[in-house]
Coordinates of C-alpha atoms in Angstrom, one line a residue:
Chain A
M140 CA 94.3 150.2 107.8
P141 CA 93.1 151.5 104.8
V142 CA 97.0 152.6 103.7
Q143 CA 98.0 148.6 105.3
A144 CA 95.3 147.8 102.8
S145 CA 95.9 149.3 99.7
D146 CA 99.6 148.0 100.2
Q147 CA 97.6 144.6 99.9
A148 CA 95.7 145.7 96.8
S149 CA 99.4 146.8 95.4
G150 CA 101.3 144.2 96.3
R151 CA 103.9 145.4 98.1
S152 CA 103.2 143.1 101.6
Q153 CA 103.8 140.3 100.4
M154 CA 107.7 141.5 100.4
N155 CA 107.4 143.8 103.6
P156 CA 104.9 141.7 105.7
I157 CA 102.7 143.4 108.5
P158 CA 104.0 143.4 112.3
S159 CA 101.1 140.8 113.6
D160 CA 99.5 143.6 116.0
E161 CA 98.6 145.3 112.9
A162 CA 97.0 142.9 111.3
P163 CA 94.2 143.4 110.0
I164 CA 91.4 142.0 111.8
I165 CA 89.2 139.5 109.3
V166 CA 85.8 139.6 108.9
P167 CA 83.7 136.6 107.9
E168 CA 80.6 136.6 105.7
R169 CA 77.4 137.7 107.5
K170 CA 74.7 135.4 106.3
P171 CA 71.1 137.1 107.1
G172 CA 69.4 134.1 106.1
R173 CA 70.3 131.8 108.3
W174 CA 68.6 134.3 111.2
V175 CA 65.4 134.3 109.7
A176 CA 65.7 131.0 109.2
A177 CA 66.1 129.6 112.0
A178 CA 63.8 132.0 113.8
L179 CA 60.8 130.4 111.6
V180 CA 61.9 127.7 112.6
L181 CA 61.9 128.1 116.4
V182 CA 59.2 129.3 116.2
V183 CA 57.0 126.5 114.5
A184 CA 58.7 124.0 116.8
A185 CA 57.4 126.1 119.9
M186 CA 54.3 125.7 118.6
V187 CA 55.0 122.3 118.2
V188 CA 56.2 121.7 121.8
N189 CA 53.4 123.9 123.1
T190 CA 50.2 121.8 121.7
V191 CA 52.3 118.1 122.5
L192 CA 51.9 119.7 126.3
T193 CA 49.3 121.3 126.1
N194 CA 46.9 119.3 125.0
E195 CA 45.3 117.4 127.2
R196 CA 44.1 114.2 124.5
F197 CA 48.2 113.3 124.6
Q198 CA 47.7 112.0 128.0
W199 CA 50.7 111.8 128.4
D200 CA 49.5 110.0 132.5
V201 CA 48.3 107.3 130.9
V202 CA 50.7 106.7 128.4
F203 CA 53.6 106.4 130.9
E204 CA 50.5 104.8 133.4
Y205 CA 51.4 101.5 130.5
F206 CA 55.1 102.6 129.6
L207 CA 56.3 100.0 132.5
S208 CA 53.3 97.8 132.4
D209 CA 53.7 94.0 132.3
R210 CA 52.1 93.9 128.9
I211 CA 54.3 96.3 126.7
L212 CA 57.1 94.9 128.4
A213 CA 56.4 91.5 126.8
G214 CA 56.0 92.6 123.9
L215 CA 59.6 94.9 124.2
G216 CA 60.9 91.4 124.6
N217 CA 58.7 89.9 121.5
T218 CA 60.1 92.4 119.1
L219 CA 63.2 92.3 120.3
N220 CA 63.1 88.6 119.9
L221 CA 61.6 88.4 115.9
T222 CA 64.4 91.6 115.7
L223 CA 67.1 89.6 116.2
V224 CA 66.0 85.4 115.4
S225 CA 65.2 87.2 111.9
M226 CA 68.8 89.1 111.9
T227 CA 70.2 86.3 112.0
I228 CA 68.6 83.9 109.2
G229 CA 68.6 87.0 107.5
I230 CA 72.6 87.1 107.7
A231 CA 73.2 83.2 107.2
G232 CA 70.5 82.8 104.1
G233 CA 72.0 86.4 103.0
L234 CA 75.8 84.8 102.6
V235 CA 74.2 81.1 101.2
L236 CA 72.3 83.8 98.7
A237 CA 75.4 85.4 97.9
L238 CA 77.7 83.0 98.1
M239 CA 75.5 80.9 95.5
R240 CA 74.9 83.8 93.5
L241 CA 78.7 84.4 93.2
S242 CA 79.3 80.5 92.6
G243 CA 80.4 79.2 88.8
N244 CA 77.5 77.2 89.0
P245 CA 74.3 78.4 86.5
V246 CA 71.6 76.7 87.9
L247 CA 72.8 77.9 91.2
S248 CA 73.1 81.5 90.9
S249 CA 70.2 81.9 88.5
T250 CA 68.4 80.3 91.6
A251 CA 69.7 82.5 94.0
S252 CA 69.0 86.0 91.7
A253 CA 64.9 84.0 91.4
Y254 CA 64.9 84.3 95.2
I255 CA 66.5 88.1 95.4
W256 CA 64.1 88.8 92.7
L257 CA 61.0 87.7 94.6
F258 CA 61.9 88.0 98.1
R259 CA 62.5 91.9 97.2
G260 CA 60.0 92.2 93.9
T261 CA 57.0 91.7 96.8
P262 CA 55.2 93.5 99.5
L263 CA 56.5 92.0 103.3
F264 CA 52.8 92.8 104.7
V265 CA 51.6 91.0 102.1
Q266 CA 54.6 88.1 102.8
L267 CA 54.1 87.8 106.2
L268 CA 50.4 87.4 106.1
F269 CA 51.1 84.9 103.2
W270 CA 53.4 83.1 105.8
G271 CA 50.7 84.0 108.5
S272 CA 48.0 82.1 105.6
I273 CA 50.8 79.0 104.6
S274 CA 48.3 76.1 105.9
A275 CA 45.8 77.4 103.4
L276 CA 47.9 76.6 101.1
Y277 CA 49.8 73.0 101.6
P278 CA 47.2 71.9 104.9
R279 CA 49.4 69.4 105.8
L280 CA 54.3 69.0 105.5
S281 CA 55.4 65.8 105.7
I282 CA 59.4 64.7 105.9
G283 CA 60.2 62.1 103.3
V284 CA 62.2 61.4 100.6
P285 CA 61.3 63.1 97.8
F286 CA 58.4 62.5 95.1
G287 CA 58.6 59.3 97.6
V288 CA 58.0 57.6 101.0
E289 CA 57.0 60.0 103.8
F290 CA 58.1 59.6 107.3
A291 CA 56.5 62.4 109.1
T292 CA 53.4 64.2 108.7
F293 CA 52.8 67.5 110.6
S294 CA 49.7 70.2 110.2
A295 CA 50.7 73.4 109.6
N296 CA 48.5 74.4 111.6
D297 CA 50.4 74.0 114.4
L298 CA 53.9 74.1 113.5
I299 CA 53.2 77.5 111.2
S300 CA 52.7 79.2 114.7
P301 CA 52.3 83.1 114.4
Y302 CA 55.9 83.3 115.9
T303 CA 56.6 81.1 112.9
A304 CA 55.0 82.8 110.6
A305 CA 57.0 85.9 111.5
I306 CA 60.5 85.0 111.7
L307 CA 59.5 83.6 108.2
G308 CA 58.9 86.3 106.8
L309 CA 61.0 88.5 108.4
G310 CA 64.3 86.0 108.3
L311 CA 63.0 84.8 104.4
N312 CA 62.6 88.6 103.2
E313 CA 66.1 89.7 105.1
A314 CA 67.7 87.7 104.0
A315 CA 67.8 88.7 99.5
Y316 CA 68.6 92.4 100.2
M317 CA 71.4 90.6 103.4
A318 CA 72.6 88.8 99.6
E319 CA 73.2 92.1 98.1
I320 CA 74.8 93.7 101.0
M321 CA 76.9 90.8 100.9
R322 CA 77.1 90.5 97.9
S323 CA 79.3 94.1 97.4
G324 CA 81.1 93.4 100.2
I325 CA 83.3 89.9 99.2
S326 CA 83.0 91.8 95.3
S327 CA 84.8 95.1 96.8
V328 CA 88.1 92.3 97.8
E329 CA 90.2 92.5 95.3
R330 CA 91.0 89.7 92.5
G331 CA 94.3 90.0 93.9
Q332 CA 93.4 88.4 97.3
T333 CA 91.8 85.1 95.5
E334 CA 95.2 84.8 93.3
A335 CA 98.4 86.1 96.1
A336 CA 95.9 83.4 98.1
Y337 CA 95.6 80.3 94.9
A338 CA 99.1 81.4 94.2
L339 CA 100.2 80.1 97.8
G340 CA 98.1 76.7 96.9
M341 CA 94.7 77.3 99.4
R342 CA 91.6 75.6 98.4
R343 CA 88.5 78.4 97.5
A344 CA 87.2 77.2 101.2
T345 CA 89.8 78.2 103.0
T346 CA 90.4 81.7 100.6
T347 CA 86.8 82.1 101.7
W348 CA 86.8 82.4 104.8
R349 CA 90.8 83.0 105.6
I350 CA 91.0 85.5 102.2
V351 CA 87.9 87.4 101.2
L352 CA 85.7 87.1 103.8
P353 CA 87.5 88.7 106.8
Q354 CA 88.2 92.4 104.7
A355 CA 84.5 92.0 102.6
M356 CA 83.6 92.9 106.1
R357 CA 84.6 96.8 106.3
V358 CA 81.4 96.5 103.2
I359 CA 80.1 94.3 105.5
I360 CA 79.5 95.5 108.8
P361 CA 77.7 99.5 108.2
P362 CA 74.7 98.6 106.0
T363 CA 73.8 95.7 107.8
G364 CA 73.4 97.2 111.4
N365 CA 71.4 100.1 109.1
Q366 CA 69.3 96.9 108.3
L367 CA 69.3 95.9 111.6
I368 CA 67.2 98.8 112.6
G369 CA 65.4 98.5 109.8
M370 CA 64.1 95.2 110.8
L371 CA 64.0 96.3 114.7
K372 CA 61.1 98.8 113.0
M373 CA 60.0 96.8 110.6
S374 CA 58.9 94.3 112.8
A375 CA 55.3 96.4 113.9
M376 CA 54.1 94.4 110.4
V377 CA 53.9 91.8 112.5
A378 CA 50.9 92.8 114.0
V379 CA 48.9 91.8 111.4
L380 CA 49.4 88.3 112.5
A381 CA 48.0 88.6 115.9
Y382 CA 51.7 87.8 117.9
P383 CA 52.0 89.8 120.7
E384 CA 54.8 91.7 119.7
L385 CA 55.8 95.4 120.7
L386 CA 52.7 97.3 118.4
Y387 CA 50.4 94.2 119.2
S388 CA 50.7 94.3 122.9
A389 CA 49.8 98.3 123.2
Q390 CA 46.9 97.7 119.8
L391 CA 45.1 94.1 122.5
I392 CA 45.5 96.9 125.8
Y393 CA 44.2 99.7 123.5
A394 CA 41.3 97.2 122.2
V395 CA 40.0 97.6 125.1
N396 CA 40.3 101.0 126.6
Y397 CA 40.2 102.4 124.2
Q398 CA 43.5 104.7 124.3
T399 CA 44.2 104.4 120.8
I400 CA 46.8 107.2 120.4
P401 CA 48.5 107.4 124.2
L402 CA 49.6 103.1 123.5
L403 CA 50.6 104.5 120.3
I404 CA 53.0 106.9 122.1
T405 CA 53.7 104.3 124.4
A406 CA 54.5 102.0 121.8
S407 CA 56.7 104.4 119.4
L408 CA 58.1 105.6 122.8
W409 CA 60.0 102.8 123.7
Y410 CA 60.7 102.1 119.6
L411 CA 62.8 104.8 120.0
I412 CA 64.7 103.8 122.1
V413 CA 66.0 100.5 121.2
T414 CA 66.7 102.7 118.0
T415 CA 68.3 104.5 119.5
V416 CA 70.8 102.5 121.6
L417 CA 71.4 100.8 118.2
S418 CA 72.2 104.2 116.0
V419 CA 74.9 104.9 118.8
G420 CA 76.3 101.5 118.6
Q421 CA 76.0 102.1 114.7
H422 CA 78.6 105.0 114.8
F423 CA 80.9 103.4 117.3
L424 CA 81.2 100.5 114.2
E425 CA 81.1 102.4 111.9
R426 CA 83.7 104.8 112.3
H427 CA 85.5 101.4 113.8
Y428 CA 85.4 100.7 110.0
Q429 CA 86.1 104.0 108.4
R430 CA 89.2 104.0 110.6
S431 CA 90.8 101.3 110.0
D432 CA 90.1 101.0 106.1
G433 CA 90.7 104.1 105.5
G434 CA 94.6 103.8 107.2
R435 CA 95.1 100.6 105.5
R436 CA 93.6 102.3 101.7
A437 CA 96.0 104.9 102.3
K438 CA 99.2 103.2 101.3
E439 CA 98.2 100.3 99.4
Chain B
M103 CA 127.9 86.1 89.3
E104 CA 128.6 83.4 86.6
R105 CA 127.0 80.5 88.3
T106 CA 127.7 76.5 87.6
I107 CA 123.9 75.5 86.5
E108 CA 125.6 72.3 85.4
N109 CA 125.5 70.4 89.2
E110 CA 122.4 71.0 90.0
S111 CA 120.3 70.5 86.1
T112 CA 121.8 66.7 85.3
S113 CA 118.0 65.4 84.5
A114 CA 115.1 66.8 83.1
P115 CA 114.1 71.0 84.0
A116 CA 112.1 72.0 86.7
V117 CA 109.9 74.4 84.2
Q118 CA 109.5 73.1 80.1
V119 CA 106.5 75.3 79.1
V120 CA 105.8 72.4 75.6
N121 CA 103.9 74.8 72.5
L122 CA 101.8 76.5 74.7
T123 CA 99.0 78.7 73.4
K124 CA 96.2 80.2 74.2
A125 CA 93.2 83.4 73.4
F126 CA 91.5 85.4 74.9
H127 CA 88.3 86.1 73.1
Q128 CA 89.6 84.4 70.2
T129 CA 92.8 87.3 70.0
P130 CA 95.4 84.8 70.4
V131 CA 98.2 86.2 73.1
L132 CA 100.0 83.3 73.5
K133 CA 100.6 80.9 69.3
G134 CA 103.6 78.2 70.7
V135 CA 105.3 78.7 72.9
N136 CA 108.6 77.0 74.3
L137 CA 110.5 76.8 77.1
E138 CA 113.1 75.0 79.2
V139 CA 114.4 76.9 82.9
A140 CA 116.7 74.3 84.4
G141 CA 117.3 73.6 88.4
G142 CA 119.1 76.9 90.0
E143 CA 119.1 78.6 86.9
V144 CA 117.6 82.8 86.9
C145 CA 115.2 83.4 83.4
C146 CA 114.4 86.8 82.5
V147 CA 110.9 87.0 80.3
L148 CA 111.5 90.3 78.4
G149 CA 109.0 91.8 76.0
R150 CA 106.9 94.8 75.9
S151 CA 103.4 95.2 77.1
G152 CA 101.3 93.5 75.7
S153 CA 102.9 90.5 73.8
G154 CA 101.7 87.9 76.7
K155 CA 105.0 87.8 78.9
S156 CA 102.8 88.2 82.0
T157 CA 100.5 85.1 80.8
L158 CA 103.0 83.1 80.0
L159 CA 104.1 83.6 84.2
R160 CA 100.4 83.0 85.3
C161 CA 100.1 79.7 82.8
M162 CA 103.3 78.2 84.9
N163 CA 101.2 77.5 88.1
L164 CA 97.5 77.9 86.7
L165 CA 96.7 81.5 86.9
E166 CA 95.6 81.3 84.2
S167 CA 94.4 78.4 81.6
F168 CA 95.3 77.8 78.1
D169 CA 94.0 76.8 75.6
S170 CA 96.4 73.6 74.1
G171 CA 100.2 72.6 74.6
R172 CA 101.1 71.8 78.7
I173 CA 103.6 72.9 81.7
I174 CA 105.7 70.2 83.0
V175 CA 106.7 72.3 86.8
N176 CA 109.8 70.2 88.2
G177 CA 108.7 66.3 86.5
E178 CA 104.9 67.4 87.3
L179 CA 102.5 68.0 84.5
M180 CA 100.3 71.2 85.9
G181 CA 96.5 70.6 85.3
Y182 CA 96.1 67.6 83.4
R183 CA 96.4 63.8 83.9
E184 CA 97.4 62.0 81.2
K185 CA 96.0 59.0 80.5
G186 CA 95.5 57.4 76.9
R187 CA 95.2 59.8 74.3
R188 CA 92.9 62.1 77.1
L189 CA 94.8 64.9 79.1
Y190 CA 91.7 65.5 82.8
T191 CA 91.6 68.3 84.5
L192 CA 92.7 67.7 87.5
K193 CA 90.4 69.0 91.2
F194 CA 91.4 71.9 92.6
A195 CA 92.0 70.0 95.3
E196 CA 94.6 68.5 93.2
I197 CA 95.9 71.9 91.5
A198 CA 96.2 73.8 95.0
R199 CA 98.9 71.3 95.6
Q200 CA 100.6 71.9 92.8
R201 CA 100.8 75.5 93.1
S202 CA 101.9 75.0 96.3
S203 CA 105.2 74.6 95.2
I204 CA 105.5 76.8 93.2
G205 CA 105.6 81.1 94.8
M206 CA 104.4 83.3 93.2
V207 CA 105.4 88.0 93.1
F208 CA 103.0 90.0 91.6
Q209 CA 103.0 93.3 90.3
R210 CA 101.2 94.0 93.1
F211 CA 102.4 92.7 96.1
N212 CA 98.9 91.4 96.7
L213 CA 100.4 90.9 100.6
F214 CA 96.3 90.3 102.5
A215 CA 95.4 93.8 103.8
H216 CA 93.5 93.0 107.0
M217 CA 97.0 90.8 108.6
T218 CA 100.5 92.0 109.6
A219 CA 103.5 90.6 107.5
L220 CA 104.3 87.9 110.3
E221 CA 100.8 86.1 110.4
N222 CA 101.0 87.1 105.7
V223 CA 104.1 84.6 106.0
M224 CA 102.5 82.3 108.5
E225 CA 98.8 81.7 106.3
A226 CA 99.8 79.0 103.8
P227 CA 101.9 77.0 106.3
V228 CA 98.7 76.4 108.3
R229 CA 96.5 76.4 106.5
V230 CA 97.3 74.9 103.1
R231 CA 101.1 73.0 105.1
R232 CA 99.1 71.9 108.6
L233 CA 102.1 73.2 110.1
P234 CA 101.1 74.1 113.8
K235 CA 102.0 78.0 115.0
A236 CA 104.6 77.5 116.9
E237 CA 106.3 76.8 113.9
A238 CA 104.6 78.6 111.2
R239 CA 105.7 81.5 113.0
E240 CA 109.3 80.7 113.8
R241 CA 109.9 79.4 110.1
G242 CA 108.0 82.7 108.8
M243 CA 110.2 85.2 111.3
A244 CA 113.0 83.6 109.8
M245 CA 111.3 84.3 106.3
L246 CA 111.7 87.7 107.2
E247 CA 115.0 87.3 108.8
R248 CA 116.0 86.6 104.8
V249 CA 114.0 89.7 103.4
G250 CA 115.4 92.0 106.7
L251 CA 112.3 92.9 107.8
A252 CA 112.3 90.5 110.5
N253 CA 111.7 94.5 112.5
R254 CA 107.9 94.9 111.3
A255 CA 106.6 91.2 111.8
S256 CA 103.4 93.0 113.4
A257 CA 103.1 95.9 110.4
Y258 CA 100.0 95.2 108.5
P259 CA 101.2 96.2 104.6
S260 CA 99.4 99.8 105.0
Q261 CA 101.6 100.8 107.5
L262 CA 104.1 99.4 104.8
S263 CA 106.7 101.3 101.9
G264 CA 106.0 99.9 98.4
G265 CA 109.2 98.4 98.7
Q266 CA 108.6 96.5 102.2
Q267 CA 105.7 95.0 100.9
Q268 CA 107.6 93.8 97.6
R269 CA 109.9 92.2 100.1
V270 CA 106.8 90.8 102.7
A271 CA 104.8 89.0 99.8
I272 CA 109.0 87.7 98.6
A273 CA 108.9 86.1 102.9
R274 CA 105.8 84.9 102.1
A275 CA 106.4 82.4 99.6
L276 CA 109.3 81.1 100.4
A277 CA 107.6 80.3 103.7
M278 CA 106.5 77.3 101.2
D279 CA 109.7 76.3 100.3
P280 CA 109.1 76.9 97.1
K281 CA 111.3 74.9 93.9
V282 CA 110.1 77.6 91.6
M283 CA 109.8 81.5 92.2
L284 CA 107.9 83.3 89.2
F285 CA 108.4 86.7 89.3
D286 CA 105.9 89.0 87.4
E287 CA 107.3 92.5 87.0
P288 CA 108.0 92.6 91.0
T289 CA 109.2 95.7 90.3
S290 CA 106.8 98.1 88.5
A291 CA 104.3 99.3 90.4
L292 CA 106.9 100.8 93.3
D293 CA 108.5 103.9 93.4
P294 CA 112.4 104.2 92.2
E295 CA 114.4 104.6 95.8
L296 CA 112.5 101.4 96.5
V297 CA 113.2 99.4 93.5
G298 CA 116.8 98.3 94.9
E299 CA 115.6 96.7 98.0
V300 CA 113.7 94.2 96.1
L301 CA 116.0 93.4 93.7
G302 CA 118.6 92.8 96.1
V303 CA 116.5 90.3 98.1
M304 CA 115.9 88.3 94.5
R305 CA 119.6 89.3 93.9
Q306 CA 120.9 87.1 97.1
L307 CA 117.9 84.2 96.5
A308 CA 119.8 83.3 92.7
A309 CA 122.9 83.5 95.0
D310 CA 121.2 80.6 96.8
G311 CA 120.5 78.7 93.7
M312 CA 116.3 79.4 93.6
T313 CA 115.1 78.0 90.4
M314 CA 113.9 82.2 89.4
I315 CA 111.8 83.8 86.7
V316 CA 111.2 86.7 86.3
V317 CA 109.0 89.2 84.1
T318 CA 111.1 92.2 84.0
H319 CA 111.9 95.9 82.7
E320 CA 114.6 96.2 84.6
I321 CA 118.0 94.9 81.9
A322 CA 120.4 96.0 84.5
F323 CA 119.0 93.8 86.1
A324 CA 118.4 90.8 83.6
R325 CA 122.2 91.2 83.0
E326 CA 124.0 91.1 86.4
V327 CA 121.3 87.9 88.1
A328 CA 120.0 86.1 85.6
D329 CA 121.8 83.6 83.4
T330 CA 119.1 82.7 81.0
A331 CA 117.1 85.6 78.3
V332 CA 113.8 85.4 76.2
F333 CA 112.2 88.2 75.1
I334 CA 108.6 87.4 73.7
D335 CA 106.9 89.2 71.0
A336 CA 102.9 89.1 69.1
G337 CA 103.3 85.9 72.2
L338 CA 105.5 83.7 70.9
A339 CA 109.1 83.6 72.5
V340 CA 110.8 84.5 69.9
E341 CA 114.9 84.8 71.1
H342 CA 116.2 82.4 73.7
G343 CA 119.3 82.4 74.9
P344 CA 122.3 83.3 77.6
A345 CA 121.3 86.0 79.2
R346 CA 124.5 87.7 78.7
Q347 CA 123.6 87.3 74.3
V348 CA 120.0 87.7 74.2
L349 CA 120.4 91.6 76.3
S350 CA 124.3 92.1 74.6
Q351 CA 123.7 90.7 70.5
P352 CA 120.7 90.4 70.2
E353 CA 120.1 88.2 66.8
H354 CA 116.1 89.1 67.0
P355 CA 115.2 92.7 65.2
S356 CA 112.5 92.7 67.3
T357 CA 114.7 92.5 71.0
R358 CA 117.6 94.4 69.3
A359 CA 114.1 97.6 68.5
F360 CA 113.1 96.7 72.7
L361 CA 116.4 97.1 73.9
E362 CA 117.1 100.2 71.4
R363 CA 114.5 101.6 73.4
V364 CA 114.6 100.5 77.6
L365 CA 117.7 101.5 77.1
K366 CA 118.0 105.0 76.0

């Protein structure tokens, strides 16, 4: 070995290759710091697991007693419903806002900018409270000609139920964020694609639907998955409107039996399960879009 | 390559550019360009980069707006309707209709990246001409055949070489049955060994009698295929005439200087 090492040092080994059976063994760099760090983290982790299992006040029996209870499952259903409906409103509204913002009409584009500024610039929590109390601002809502005749009038209290207030709050807020995601997706499509479509005699709407949006999807879909997962968790704020989604259902139970911590854990476990399922879906979605993206960009 | 232009161009020219001017933010790009291209003629547009030749081409199908002057393609005033002493800007749908009979081939191909070669070629006939899909597919395959790529019909642009992409782009334009084809430096973005296949398709197109306006740096191609050549310098068409004369005995000093530099 030492002889070979000096051979290599002098550079002669390149001309006389060393036979493979005598090749030197490569020793990786030693990293003692890793072992120390890992040991420290493991000790802390063991402490956490120990306390979770031995502290009786976690009351795991209560956690699982309510885990599949009707009220918790109904709350979970409401949470999923809120998430999907609000996300649909957010995506549709976001697309409209993005197209408005990118349009050449200064009134439309500045209106979209103002909307995005307002809804991104105030806390969602405040917006939810606001929609919940809208009847204080507009006791009556009516349908009719602007500044003219009214055809029908409704009491805001009847029309804006906690559920309506919740999807309005979540959906309209989400639209502002989705608008920015869609705008960046649409802007990511090369100008040449639009020019080629126009040169072939395609109209604006056809070009948007057939050429620009399908290509913008590569950029839009991955962050939209993130938004969906975020929406699931943000929907817990709706508890403030006394709408029985997952968190508020748990709150209603512990308000009676005072088992606050176990019921918060019950709710959290369900949030974890759903976000895990969504994250797995998100992972595959991202991989799919990365692959077609990488494949297509490589030769362009 | 001596083709009889007279046969087809007895009356109005296929493309007529009259006194065209355009400025980008107060910087003049075109300063009054005049140009006539007869039906069936191949006209090469030459000039240094930044001379305005691409802008001139892009004005012809209204991808670029212009400040004054007129463009008449196939006897139709592009982009405006004239009434009395006024030119009324046409609606986008009308402009789209005018564009649909002018083929355009871009320097960067601009194939629709999310569609296969065949889908690229079928898209405009289906969406613009409302051709039934089956018919458009048949026609699309015929066009791909024409550029020698029928065997790559189901390939995505990313799976094709630059030369193949440009040939698909030519097929895509041809599928609309254009009366005029505009080429904006069609081989400038290609690796040298891929230039030949694209020029080959264009040569065939010229032989078939297509009216072509080609912005190019390929002097050899221009010599061989073009009927006429225009030299654009600083926003003006300084020299325009039979290709042989412009390319071999240029009169204008800037044409001479340009050719010397390019041919070196």
